[in-house]
Amino acid sequence: MERKPNLNKIISIDHFKNWYWLKVELINFCKKHDLSTVGSKQELVQRITLFLITGNKIEPTSASKANGHRDSQQFITRNTLVANYKNDAATRKFFIDQIGKHFRFDAYLRQFTNKNNITKKLTYGDLVDGWLIEESRRKDPAYQSNIGKQFEYNQFIRDFFANEKGKSRSDAIKAWEIIKTAPGCKTYIHYKSIMSCKVRK
């Protein structure tokens, strides 16, 4: 099996896109090459991709840079615009006040930690309403929450169990370790193609 290359300045863009990188690996690369380490894993990948292709160093968005200016540092109301969302204690208190003690942070709200998912004029009142709608959908036995494309592990585990009836979580994690260390996309379909190649050999 092809070995995972080192993440360095001379890696080809195809190799960079073809392998799974931990966030700590991306951060270490950024530190070494004077790139900003602020933002989500997806933002780091975009920043490194541009750097590898053009050599340009882009600054994070103002919302990502606002380490000391998250929304929750002000008093949040339903009319507060969502700019720099964080799942923290102050944000939790707002949602508990609006929704009740059964509130919990979930995938619906985690998506807003990625600034690319925040639309203009989205308010915290909109987030409350969206959470309540998602909560009602969760009561449907067939309900499955959306998984952001940056959460490759979560999507793989869900797809594994959907297709591998009777398998354990340990089996799913072993399968993930195989696909994580192989080139190509980190999907269940790609995992099955790798395993079928092994069987044919």
XYZ file of N, CA and C in Angstrom:
603
model
N 0.847 -1.202 0.000
C 0.000 0.000 0.000
C 0.884 1.253 0.000
N 0.474 2.234 -0.749
C 1.224 3.487 -0.818
C 1.298 4.136 0.559
N 2.479 4.636 0.892
C 2.671 5.240 2.213
C 2.283 6.711 2.196
N 1.737 7.155 3.315
C 1.352 8.555 3.454
C 2.599 9.441 3.391
N 2.577 10.474 2.544
C 3.750 11.344 2.422
C 3.859 12.301 3.604
N 5.019 12.913 3.744
C 5.191 13.957 4.749
C 4.486 15.227 4.288
N 3.893 15.924 5.232
C 3.251 17.196 4.901
C 4.305 18.294 4.970
N 4.787 18.700 3.817
C 5.801 19.740 3.767
C 5.546 20.645 2.569
N 6.392 21.618 2.380
C 6.178 22.649 1.360
C 6.236 22.093 -0.058
N 6.925 20.964 -0.258
C 7.092 20.447 -1.613
C 6.088 19.345 -1.964
N 5.163 19.047 -1.052
C 4.148 18.032 -1.353
C 3.287 18.515 -2.522
N 2.930 17.616 -3.418
C 2.071 18.012 -4.538
C 0.658 18.262 -4.034
N -0.073 19.104 -4.724
C -1.444 19.414 -4.300
C -2.317 18.169 -4.377
N -2.043 17.281 -5.359
C -2.816 16.041 -5.470
C -2.582 15.145 -4.261
N -1.318 15.042 -3.827
C -1.024 14.234 -2.645
C -1.658 14.859 -1.405
N -1.615 16.166 -1.305
C -2.208 16.833 -0.143
C -3.707 16.546 -0.060
N -4.397 16.621 -1.187
C -5.847 16.406 -1.192
C -6.210 14.935 -1.045
N -5.264 14.064 -1.346
C -5.552 12.634 -1.416
C -5.443 11.914 -0.080
N -4.877 12.591 0.922
C -4.643 11.930 2.203
C -5.402 12.619 3.324
N -5.605 11.867 4.400
C -6.300 12.389 5.594
C -5.271 13.012 6.522
N -5.534 14.268 6.934
C -4.614 14.977 7.822
C -5.317 15.326 9.126
N -4.643 15.067 10.232
C -5.149 15.511 11.526
C -5.031 17.028 11.610
N -5.889 17.636 12.413
C -5.824 19.088 12.543
C -4.475 19.530 13.090
N -3.906 18.741 14.004
C -2.613 19.106 14.580
C -1.524 19.110 13.504
N -1.626 18.231 12.516
C -0.656 18.212 11.415
C -0.786 19.484 10.576
N -2.023 19.900 10.341
C -2.259 21.118 9.561
C -1.738 22.345 10.307
N -1.983 22.378 11.618
C -1.525 23.503 12.441
C 0.004 23.566 12.456
N 0.637 22.410 12.596
C 2.104 22.385 12.614
C 2.680 22.889 11.290
N 2.042 22.518 10.178
C 2.492 23.005 8.872
C 2.359 24.522 8.817
N 1.211 25.028 9.269
C 0.971 26.473 9.238
C 2.000 27.222 10.089
N 2.293 26.692 11.265
C 3.289 27.337 12.130
C 4.655 27.387 11.449
N 5.031 26.294 10.803
C 6.344 26.194 10.165
C 6.493 27.171 9.014
N 5.359 27.480 8.340
C 5.420 28.328 7.144
C 4.751 29.692 7.349
N 4.628 30.076 8.612
C 4.109 31.408 8.969
C 2.710 31.670 8.414
N 1.880 30.634 8.433
C 0.472 30.791 8.067
C -0.349 30.866 9.346
N -1.473 31.544 9.298
C -2.327 31.631 10.475
C -2.844 30.250 10.861
N -2.905 29.963 12.150
C -3.445 28.695 12.646
C -4.878 28.854 13.163
N -5.467 30.019 12.934
C -6.819 30.309 13.413
C -7.856 29.681 12.491
N -8.907 29.140 13.061
C -10.034 28.671 12.264
C -10.259 27.175 12.353
N -11.262 26.712 11.621
C -11.629 25.296 11.608
C -10.653 24.497 10.758
N -10.771 23.186 10.827
C -9.928 22.309 10.013
C -10.133 22.606 8.531
N -11.385 22.828 8.159
C -11.694 23.129 6.752
C -11.012 24.426 6.302
N -10.982 25.423 7.171
C -10.317 26.681 6.839
C -8.812 26.488 6.704
N -8.233 25.655 7.558
C -6.797 25.377 7.479
C -6.450 24.690 6.160
N -7.286 23.726 5.760
C -7.058 23.025 4.493
C -7.105 24.007 3.327
N -8.088 24.906 3.332
C -8.196 25.898 2.257
C -6.966 26.814 2.237
N -6.488 27.205 3.406
C -5.339 28.107 3.525
C -4.064 27.435 3.004
N -3.891 26.166 3.379
C -2.704 25.431 2.939
C -2.772 25.137 1.448
N -3.956 24.799 0.957
C -4.121 24.526 -0.476
C -3.695 25.729 -1.303
N -4.163 26.913 -0.934
C -3.785 28.132 -1.657
C -2.280 28.360 -1.578
N -1.711 28.131 -0.402
C -0.269 28.337 -0.214
C 0.533 27.383 -1.099
N 0.119 26.107 -1.175
C 0.845 25.128 -1.978
C 0.753 25.439 -3.468
N -0.396 25.977 -3.895
C -0.591 26.269 -5.320
C 0.073 27.574 -5.732
N -0.078 28.610 -4.899
C 0.359 29.956 -5.312
C 1.489 30.533 -4.469
N 1.698 29.982 -3.270
C 2.672 30.569 -2.355
C 2.117 31.733 -1.565
N 0.844 32.084 -1.825
C 0.212 33.208 -1.128
C -0.249 32.792 0.269
N -0.186 33.738 1.189
C -0.615 33.514 2.558
C -1.830 34.382 2.833
N -2.986 33.746 2.998
C -4.210 34.508 3.241
C -4.475 34.595 4.738
N -5.006 35.717 5.140
C -5.388 35.923 6.530
C -6.771 35.337 6.764
N -7.047 34.844 7.983
C -8.391 34.346 8.284
C -9.401 35.480 8.255
N -10.676 35.115 8.147
C -11.724 36.116 8.150
C -11.735 36.847 9.475
N -12.308 38.040 9.488
C -12.351 38.836 10.716
C -13.067 38.090 11.830
N -14.076 37.292 11.454
C -14.806 36.527 12.476
C -13.919 35.460 13.088
N -13.103 34.785 12.253
C -12.211 33.751 12.765
C -11.116 34.354 13.629
N -10.670 35.562 13.265
C -9.592 36.207 14.006
C -10.045 36.756 15.347
N -11.344 36.866 15.508
C -11.861 37.559 16.687
C -11.788 36.673 17.924
N -10.549 36.317 18.335
C -10.383 35.428 19.483
C -11.030 36.008 20.741
N -10.948 37.320 20.916
C -11.492 37.937 22.114
C -12.827 38.607 21.876
N -13.463 38.316 20.735
C -14.703 39.017 20.401
C -15.790 38.056 19.937
N -15.892 36.931 20.624
C -16.966 36.004 20.279
C -18.309 36.613 20.661
N -19.370 36.161 20.008
C -20.710 36.698 20.245
C -21.090 36.652 21.720
N -20.675 35.586 22.402
C -21.092 35.361 23.781
C -20.425 36.297 24.778
N -19.521 37.157 24.309
C -18.909 38.124 25.221
C -19.796 39.354 25.398
N -20.863 39.404 24.641
C -21.884 40.419 24.864
C -23.141 39.702 25.370
N -24.126 40.464 25.790
C -25.380 39.861 26.238
C -26.159 39.423 25.008
N -26.389 38.118 24.875
C -27.067 37.585 23.691
C -28.584 37.682 23.865
N -29.258 38.164 22.834
C -30.716 38.152 22.779
C -31.128 37.442 21.491
N -32.412 37.255 21.312
C -32.897 36.623 20.079
C -32.544 37.468 18.850
N -32.344 38.772 19.031
C -32.047 39.652 17.900
C -30.549 39.812 17.624
N -29.692 39.202 18.458
C -28.245 39.295 18.246
C -27.863 38.586 16.951
N -27.103 39.262 16.088
C -26.651 38.652 14.845
C -25.548 37.635 15.125
N -25.562 36.525 14.417
C -24.546 35.485 14.567
C -23.326 35.892 13.738
N -22.193 36.111 14.412
C -20.959 36.502 13.718
C -19.811 35.578 14.068
N -19.593 35.358 15.370
C -18.501 34.485 15.826
C -19.064 33.549 16.887
N -19.734 32.505 16.412
C -20.473 31.582 17.273
C -19.539 30.598 17.977
N -19.783 30.364 19.276
C -19.030 29.374 20.045
C -19.986 28.583 20.934
N -19.720 27.284 21.058
C -20.477 26.456 22.007
C -19.845 26.596 23.383
N -20.136 27.680 24.076
C -19.525 27.913 25.387
C -20.609 28.091 26.450
N -20.186 28.382 27.674
C -21.117 28.454 28.806
C -22.152 29.565 28.638
N -21.707 30.729 28.146
C -22.645 31.848 27.986
C -23.675 31.553 26.903
N -23.225 30.913 25.817
C -24.154 30.542 24.742
C -25.140 29.488 25.235
N -24.623 28.515 26.013
C -25.495 27.485 26.587
C -26.580 28.115 27.463
N -26.203 29.097 28.292
C -27.175 29.746 29.172
C -28.289 30.405 28.359
N -27.912 31.074 27.260
C -28.926 31.707 26.407
C -29.912 30.663 25.897
N -29.401 29.537 25.377
C -30.287 28.531 24.806
C -31.136 27.852 25.876
N -30.590 27.637 27.063
C -31.382 27.046 28.144
C -32.512 27.994 28.545
N -32.211 29.295 28.607
C -33.245 30.281 28.939
C -34.361 30.281 27.904
N -33.992 30.069 26.633
C -34.969 30.112 25.541
C -35.705 28.789 25.346
N -34.995 27.669 25.569
C -35.532 26.358 25.203
C -35.903 25.518 26.412
N -35.109 25.602 27.463
C -35.353 24.789 28.647
C -34.136 23.945 29.000
N -34.204 23.282 30.141
C -33.054 22.532 30.649
C -32.717 21.313 29.808
N -33.633 20.898 28.917
C -33.344 19.744 28.074
C -32.451 20.125 26.887
N -32.119 21.415 26.759
C -31.256 21.842 25.652
C -29.896 21.165 25.728
N -29.333 20.844 24.551
C -27.950 20.369 24.447
C -27.389 20.838 23.099
N -26.088 21.074 23.056
C -25.448 21.401 21.791
C -25.500 20.165 20.894
N -25.750 20.372 19.622
C -25.870 19.244 18.695
C -25.239 19.590 17.352
N -25.360 18.669 16.408
C -24.750 18.868 15.088
C -25.328 20.092 14.389
N -26.618 20.367 14.623
C -27.240 21.533 13.995
C -26.515 22.807 14.404
N -26.193 22.952 15.683
C -25.512 24.160 16.146
C -24.017 24.131 15.856
N -23.403 22.936 15.886
C -21.964 22.864 15.612
C -21.622 23.379 14.224
N -22.549 23.275 13.292
C -22.252 23.740 11.936
C -21.959 25.237 11.900
N -22.466 25.988 12.875
C -22.270 27.433 12.862
C -20.928 27.850 13.445
N -20.157 26.875 13.991
C -18.784 27.189 14.389
C -17.905 27.360 13.155
N -18.399 26.877 11.999
C -17.717 27.106 10.715
C -18.303 28.373 10.119
N -17.495 29.405 9.995
C -17.983 30.712 9.548
C -18.591 30.673 8.153
N -18.193 29.661 7.339
C -18.737 29.553 5.990
C -20.221 29.189 5.997
N -20.709 28.685 7.129
C -22.117 28.276 7.219
C -23.016 29.363 7.798
N -22.455 30.532 8.078
C -23.245 31.615 8.663
C -23.693 32.565 7.552
N -24.995 32.656 7.370
C -25.532 33.556 6.351
C -25.763 34.937 6.943
N -25.862 35.933 6.083
C -26.073 37.299 6.545
C -27.413 37.425 7.266
N -27.393 38.202 8.328
C -28.584 38.540 9.096
C -29.213 37.335 9.798
N -28.417 36.282 10.042
C -28.889 35.165 10.847
C -28.781 35.580 12.310
N -29.864 35.424 13.072
C -29.873 35.835 14.469
C -29.909 34.617 15.383
N -29.650 34.868 16.679
C -29.734 33.781 17.649
C -31.166 33.299 17.816
N -32.123 34.154 17.524
C -33.515 33.715 17.507
C -33.747 32.693 16.408
N -33.092 32.895 15.246
C -33.171 31.919 14.151
C -32.572 30.581 14.578
N -31.467 30.631 15.349
C -30.842 29.391 15.813
C -31.750 28.648 16.780
N -32.425 29.389 17.660
C -33.377 28.763 18.586
C -34.477 28.058 17.794
N -35.058 28.768 16.827
C -36.140 28.189 16.019
C -35.648 26.967 15.244
N -34.436 27.059 14.693
C -33.878 25.935 13.952
C -33.639 24.729 14.848
N -33.153 24.970 16.065
C -32.915 23.876 17.008
C -34.225 23.174 17.350
N -35.279 23.942 17.577
C -36.581 23.369 17.926
C -37.144 22.529 16.772
N -36.936 22.990 15.544
C -37.382 22.221 14.375
C -36.616 20.907 14.282
N -35.279 20.986 14.480
C -34.460 19.764 14.459
C -34.881 18.805 15.572
N -35.202 19.353 16.741
C -35.618 18.522 17.869
C -36.899 17.763 17.541
N -37.837 18.413 16.865
C -39.075 17.734 16.486
C -38.808 16.660 15.433
N -37.861 16.925 14.518
C -37.516 15.926 13.496
C -36.870 14.692 14.132
N -36.105 14.918 15.210
C -35.411 13.804 15.848
C -36.368 12.762 16.423
N -37.606 13.125 16.621
C -38.591 12.187 17.154
C -39.012 11.154 16.121
N -38.705 11.429 14.841
C -38.996 10.480 13.767
C -37.947 9.367 13.822
N -38.361 8.088 13.931
C -37.395 6.979 14.019
C -36.422 6.926 12.833
N -36.825 7.462 11.689
C -35.967 7.421 10.491
C -35.041 8.631 10.390
N -35.097 9.508 11.395
C -34.319 10.759 11.326
C -32.817 10.502 11.406
N -32.069 11.213 10.581
C -30.606 11.246 10.674
C -30.166 12.689 10.493
N -29.349 13.166 11.416
C -28.861 14.537 11.311
C -27.866 14.648 10.163
N -27.753 15.862 9.610
C -26.761 16.098 8.569
C -25.371 16.124 9.177
N -24.404 15.579 8.468
C -23.017 15.589 8.914
C -22.220 16.478 7.975
N -21.549 17.475 8.530
C -20.748 18.374 7.709
C -19.636 17.620 7.002
N -19.273 18.083 5.806
C -18.297 17.345 5.000
C -16.920 17.283 5.667
N -16.665 18.195 6.633
C -15.365 18.143 7.314
C -15.299 17.027 8.348
N -16.466 16.465 8.714
C -16.498 15.401 9.718
C -16.486 14.032 9.022
N -15.373 13.735 8.372
C -15.263 12.512 7.573
C -15.411 11.262 8.437
N -14.845 11.289 9.634
C -14.925 10.130 10.529
C -16.382 9.809 10.869
N -17.131 10.834 11.273
C -18.532 10.618 11.657
C -19.337 10.030 10.497
N -19.128 10.570 9.287
C -19.868 10.085 8.128
C -19.483 8.646 7.805
N -18.190 8.340 7.907
C -17.738 6.974 7.617
C -18.355 5.977 8.589
N -18.336 6.318 9.884
C -18.890 5.400 10.895
C -20.383 5.175 10.656
N -21.106 6.236 10.332
C -22.548 6.080 10.054
C -22.758 5.161 8.855
N -22.018 5.389 7.770
C -22.183 4.583 6.557
C -21.755 3.134 6.787
N -20.724 2.944 7.622
C -20.264 1.585 7.937
C -21.392 0.790 8.596
N -22.004 1.362 9.617
C -23.067 0.648 10.326
C -24.310 0.458 9.464
N -24.539 1.390 8.526
C -25.696 1.260 7.641
C -25.527 0.083 6.678
N -24.270 -0.283 6.414
C -24.001 -1.330 5.420
C -23.433 -2.616 6.003
N -22.952 -2.557 7.236
C -22.316 -3.729 7.852
C -23.134 -4.169 9.064
N -24.242 -4.810 8.786
C -25.150 -5.213 9.853
C -24.478 -6.231 10.777
N -24.650 -6.028 12.080
C -24.119 -6.955 13.051
C -22.683 -6.683 13.465
N -22.034 -5.708 12.817
C -20.652 -5.390 13.164
C -20.618 -4.488 14.407
N -19.493 -4.539 15.124
C -19.343 -3.781 16.366
C -18.667 -2.433 16.105
N -18.657 -1.582 17.125
C -17.960 -0.298 17.002
C -16.459 -0.522 16.814
N -15.936 -1.559 17.435
C -14.531 -1.892 17.255
C -14.230 -2.211 15.792
N -15.151 -2.935 15.135
C -14.997 -3.236 13.704
C -14.993 -1.953 12.881
N -15.890 -1.028 13.250
C -15.995 0.236 12.514
C -14.716 1.055 12.650
N -14.146 1.079 13.861
C -12.918 1.855 14.092
C -11.739 1.233 13.343
N -11.672 -0.103 13.308
C -10.612 -0.770 12.544
C -10.730 -0.434 11.060
N -11.964 -0.401 10.565
C -12.189 -0.048 9.157
C -11.760 1.391 8.896
N -12.070 2.294 9.840
C -11.662 3.695 9.688
C -10.140 3.821 9.651
N -9.442 3.051 10.484
C -7.978 3.112 10.497
C -7.400 2.695 9.148
N -8.071 1.755 8.490
C -7.615 1.323 7.162
C -7.802 2.441 6.149
N -8.970 3.046 6.118
C -9.248 4.079 5.112
C -8.508 5.376 5.425
N -8.298 5.652 6.721
C -7.616 6.887 7.125
C -6.172 6.904 6.651
N -5.545 5.741 6.622
C -4.127 5.670 6.259
C -3.914 5.281 4.795
N -4.989 5.291 4.020
C -4.887 4.970 2.596
C -5.111 6.233 1.771
N -4.531 6.301 0.575
C -4.795 7.463 -0.285
C -6.223 7.436 -0.806
N -6.714 8.588 -1.196
C -8.067 8.662 -1.741
C -9.078 9.194 -0.746
N -10.319 9.258 -1.177
C -11.382 9.798 -0.332
C -11.656 8.870 0.846
N -12.124 9.458 1.927
C -12.310 8.704 3.172
C -13.764 8.264 3.326
N -14.264 7.556 2.322
C -15.665 7.138 2.316
C -15.780 5.630 2.490
N -16.974 5.196 2.880
C -17.222 3.765 3.028
C -17.084 3.060 1.681
N -17.542 3.704 0.616
C -17.461 3.098 -0.719
C -15.998 2.839 -1.098
N -15.141 3.811 -0.810
C -13.720 3.628 -1.112
C -13.121 2.528 -0.240
N -13.552 2.453 1.013
C -13.101 1.379 1.906
C -13.438 0.012 1.314
N -14.665 -0.146 0.809
C -15.080 -1.427 0.233
C -14.258 -1.768 -0.997
N -13.889 -0.765 -1.798
C -13.085 -1.037 -2.985
C -11.678 -1.490 -2.581
N -11.130 -0.908 -1.513
C -9.821 -1.318 -1.014
C -9.879 -2.760 -0.523
N -10.920 -3.090 0.240
C -11.044 -4.430 0.799
C -11.272 -5.467 -0.296
N -12.021 -5.117 -1.336
C -12.259 -6.075 -2.418
C -10.966 -6.326 -3.195
N -10.115 -5.291 -3.314
C -8.819 -5.466 -3.979
C -7.942 -6.427 -3.173
N -7.984 -6.303 -1.837
C -7.203 -7.181 -0.967
C -7.655 -8.627 -1.133
N -8.967 -8.831 -1.254
C -9.536 -10.190 -1.401
C -9.076 -10.799 -2.718
N -9.088 -9.992 -3.797
C -8.687 -10.487 -5.123
C -7.213 -10.876 -5.158
N -6.414 -10.161 -4.356
C -4.987 -10.482 -4.325
C -4.762 -11.806 -3.596
